[in-house]
PDB file of C-alpha atoms in Angstrom:
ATOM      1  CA  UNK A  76     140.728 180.864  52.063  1.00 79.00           C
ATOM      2  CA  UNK A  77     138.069 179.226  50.100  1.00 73.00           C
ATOM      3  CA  UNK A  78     138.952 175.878  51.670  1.00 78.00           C
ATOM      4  CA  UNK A  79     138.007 177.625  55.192  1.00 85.00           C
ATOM      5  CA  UNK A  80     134.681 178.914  53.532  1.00 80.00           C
ATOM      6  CA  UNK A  81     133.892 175.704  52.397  1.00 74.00           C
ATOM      7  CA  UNK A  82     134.500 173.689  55.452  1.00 80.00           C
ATOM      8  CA  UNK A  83     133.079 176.374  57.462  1.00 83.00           C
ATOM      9  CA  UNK A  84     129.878 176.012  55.777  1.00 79.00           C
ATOM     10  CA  UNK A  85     129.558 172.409  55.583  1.00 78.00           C
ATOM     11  CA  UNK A  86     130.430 172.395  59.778  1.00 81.00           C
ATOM     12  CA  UNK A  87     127.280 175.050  59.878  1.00 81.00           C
ATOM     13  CA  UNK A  88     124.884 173.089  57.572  1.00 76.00           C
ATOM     14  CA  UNK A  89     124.936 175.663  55.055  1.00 76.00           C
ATOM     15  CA  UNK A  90     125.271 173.210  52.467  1.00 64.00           C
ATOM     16  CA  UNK A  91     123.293 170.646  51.308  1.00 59.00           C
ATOM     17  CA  UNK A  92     126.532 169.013  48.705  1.00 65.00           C
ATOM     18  CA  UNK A  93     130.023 167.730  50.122  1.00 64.00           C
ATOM     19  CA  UNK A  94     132.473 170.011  48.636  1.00 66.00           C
ATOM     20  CA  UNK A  95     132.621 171.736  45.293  1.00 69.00           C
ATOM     21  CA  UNK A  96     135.170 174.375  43.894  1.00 76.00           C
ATOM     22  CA  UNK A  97     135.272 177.615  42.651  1.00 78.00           C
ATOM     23  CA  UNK A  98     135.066 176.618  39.046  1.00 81.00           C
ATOM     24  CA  UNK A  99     132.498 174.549  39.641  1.00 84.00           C
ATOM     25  CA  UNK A 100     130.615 178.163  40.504  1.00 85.00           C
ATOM     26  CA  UNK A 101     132.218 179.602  37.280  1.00 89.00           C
ATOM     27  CA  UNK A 102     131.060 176.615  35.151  1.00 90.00           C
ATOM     28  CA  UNK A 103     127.517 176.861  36.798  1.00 89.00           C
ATOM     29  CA  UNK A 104     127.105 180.843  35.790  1.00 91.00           C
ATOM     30  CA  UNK A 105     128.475 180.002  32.285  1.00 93.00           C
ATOM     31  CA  UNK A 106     126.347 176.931  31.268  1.00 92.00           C
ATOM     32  CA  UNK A 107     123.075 179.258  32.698  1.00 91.00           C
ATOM     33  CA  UNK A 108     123.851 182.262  30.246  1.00 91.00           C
ATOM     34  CA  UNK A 109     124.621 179.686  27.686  1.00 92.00           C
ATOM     35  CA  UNK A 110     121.357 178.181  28.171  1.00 91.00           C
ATOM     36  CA  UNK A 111     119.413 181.764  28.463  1.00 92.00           C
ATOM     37  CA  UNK A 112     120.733 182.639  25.244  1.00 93.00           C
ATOM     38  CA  UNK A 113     123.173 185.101  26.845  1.00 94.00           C
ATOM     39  CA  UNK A 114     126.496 186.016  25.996  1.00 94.00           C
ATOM     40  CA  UNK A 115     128.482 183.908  27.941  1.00 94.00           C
ATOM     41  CA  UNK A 116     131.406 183.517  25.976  1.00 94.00           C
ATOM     42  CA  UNK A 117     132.020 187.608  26.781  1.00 94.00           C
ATOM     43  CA  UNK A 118     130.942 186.662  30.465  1.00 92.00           C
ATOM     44  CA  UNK A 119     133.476 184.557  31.196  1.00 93.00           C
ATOM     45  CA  UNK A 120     135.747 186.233  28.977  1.00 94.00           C
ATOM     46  CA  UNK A 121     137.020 183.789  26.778  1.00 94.00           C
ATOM     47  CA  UNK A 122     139.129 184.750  23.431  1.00 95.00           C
ATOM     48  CA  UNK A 123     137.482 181.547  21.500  1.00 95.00           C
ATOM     49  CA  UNK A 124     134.170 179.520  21.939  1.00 93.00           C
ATOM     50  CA  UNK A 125     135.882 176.578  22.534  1.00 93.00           C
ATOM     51  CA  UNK A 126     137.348 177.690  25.961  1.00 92.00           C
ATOM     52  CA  UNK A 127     133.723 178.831  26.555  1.00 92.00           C
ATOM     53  CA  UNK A 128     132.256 175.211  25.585  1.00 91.00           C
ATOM     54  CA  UNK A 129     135.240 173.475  28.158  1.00 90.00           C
ATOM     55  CA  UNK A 130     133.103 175.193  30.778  1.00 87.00           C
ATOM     56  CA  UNK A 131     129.557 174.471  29.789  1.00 90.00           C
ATOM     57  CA  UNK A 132     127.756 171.445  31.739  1.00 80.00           C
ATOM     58  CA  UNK A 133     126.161 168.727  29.627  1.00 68.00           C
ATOM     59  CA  UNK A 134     122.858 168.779  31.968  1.00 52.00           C
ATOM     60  CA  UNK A 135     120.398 171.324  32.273  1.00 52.00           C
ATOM     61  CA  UNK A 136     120.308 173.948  35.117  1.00 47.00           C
ATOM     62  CA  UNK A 137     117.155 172.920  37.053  1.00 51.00           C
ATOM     63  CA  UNK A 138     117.692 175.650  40.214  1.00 51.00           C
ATOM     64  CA  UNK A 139     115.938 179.021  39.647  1.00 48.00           C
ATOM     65  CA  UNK A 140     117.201 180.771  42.897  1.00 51.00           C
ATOM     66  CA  UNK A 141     120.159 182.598  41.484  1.00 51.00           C
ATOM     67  CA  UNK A 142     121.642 182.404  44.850  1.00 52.00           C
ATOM     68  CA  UNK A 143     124.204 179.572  45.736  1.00 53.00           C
ATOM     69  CA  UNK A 144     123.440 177.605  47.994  1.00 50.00           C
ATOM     70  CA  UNK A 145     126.249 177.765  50.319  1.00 50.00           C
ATOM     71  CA  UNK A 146     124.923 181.813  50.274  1.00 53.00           C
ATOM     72  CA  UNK A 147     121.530 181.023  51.784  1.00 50.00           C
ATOM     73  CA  UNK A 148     121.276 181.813  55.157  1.00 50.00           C
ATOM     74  CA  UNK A 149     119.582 178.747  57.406  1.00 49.00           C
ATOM     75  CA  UNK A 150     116.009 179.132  58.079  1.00 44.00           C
TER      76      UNK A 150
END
């Protein structure tokens, strides 16, 4: 099902990125709660910090729309 979604939106130029995967999504929310000071070990609902830290992105977030992009309707 998500490989469908995916392709789908690539074919309709919904994306401006080849393919990514859900965790990439998951890893994205994550590292920007980390980086707002939010909870986001009790986000993502990990037992230790360490499972949390797996997830967290070494660069910085750098896109303010909180919607993804393969969300965004075409213009």
């Amino acid at each position: 099902m998500w490989g469908k979604a995916i392709d789908k939106a690539l074919k309709e130029g919904l994306m401006i990125q080849e393919r990514f995967h859900f965790h990439d999504i998951r890893a994205a929310a994550i590292t920007a709660a980390d980086e707002a000071k939010m909870d986001a070990q009790g986000l993502a609902g990990h037992k230790s910090r360490s499972m949390t830290e797996a997830y967290i992105r070494s660069h910085k977030t750098t896109q303010s729309d909180p919607a993804p992009v393969a969300l965004r309707t075409k213009r």
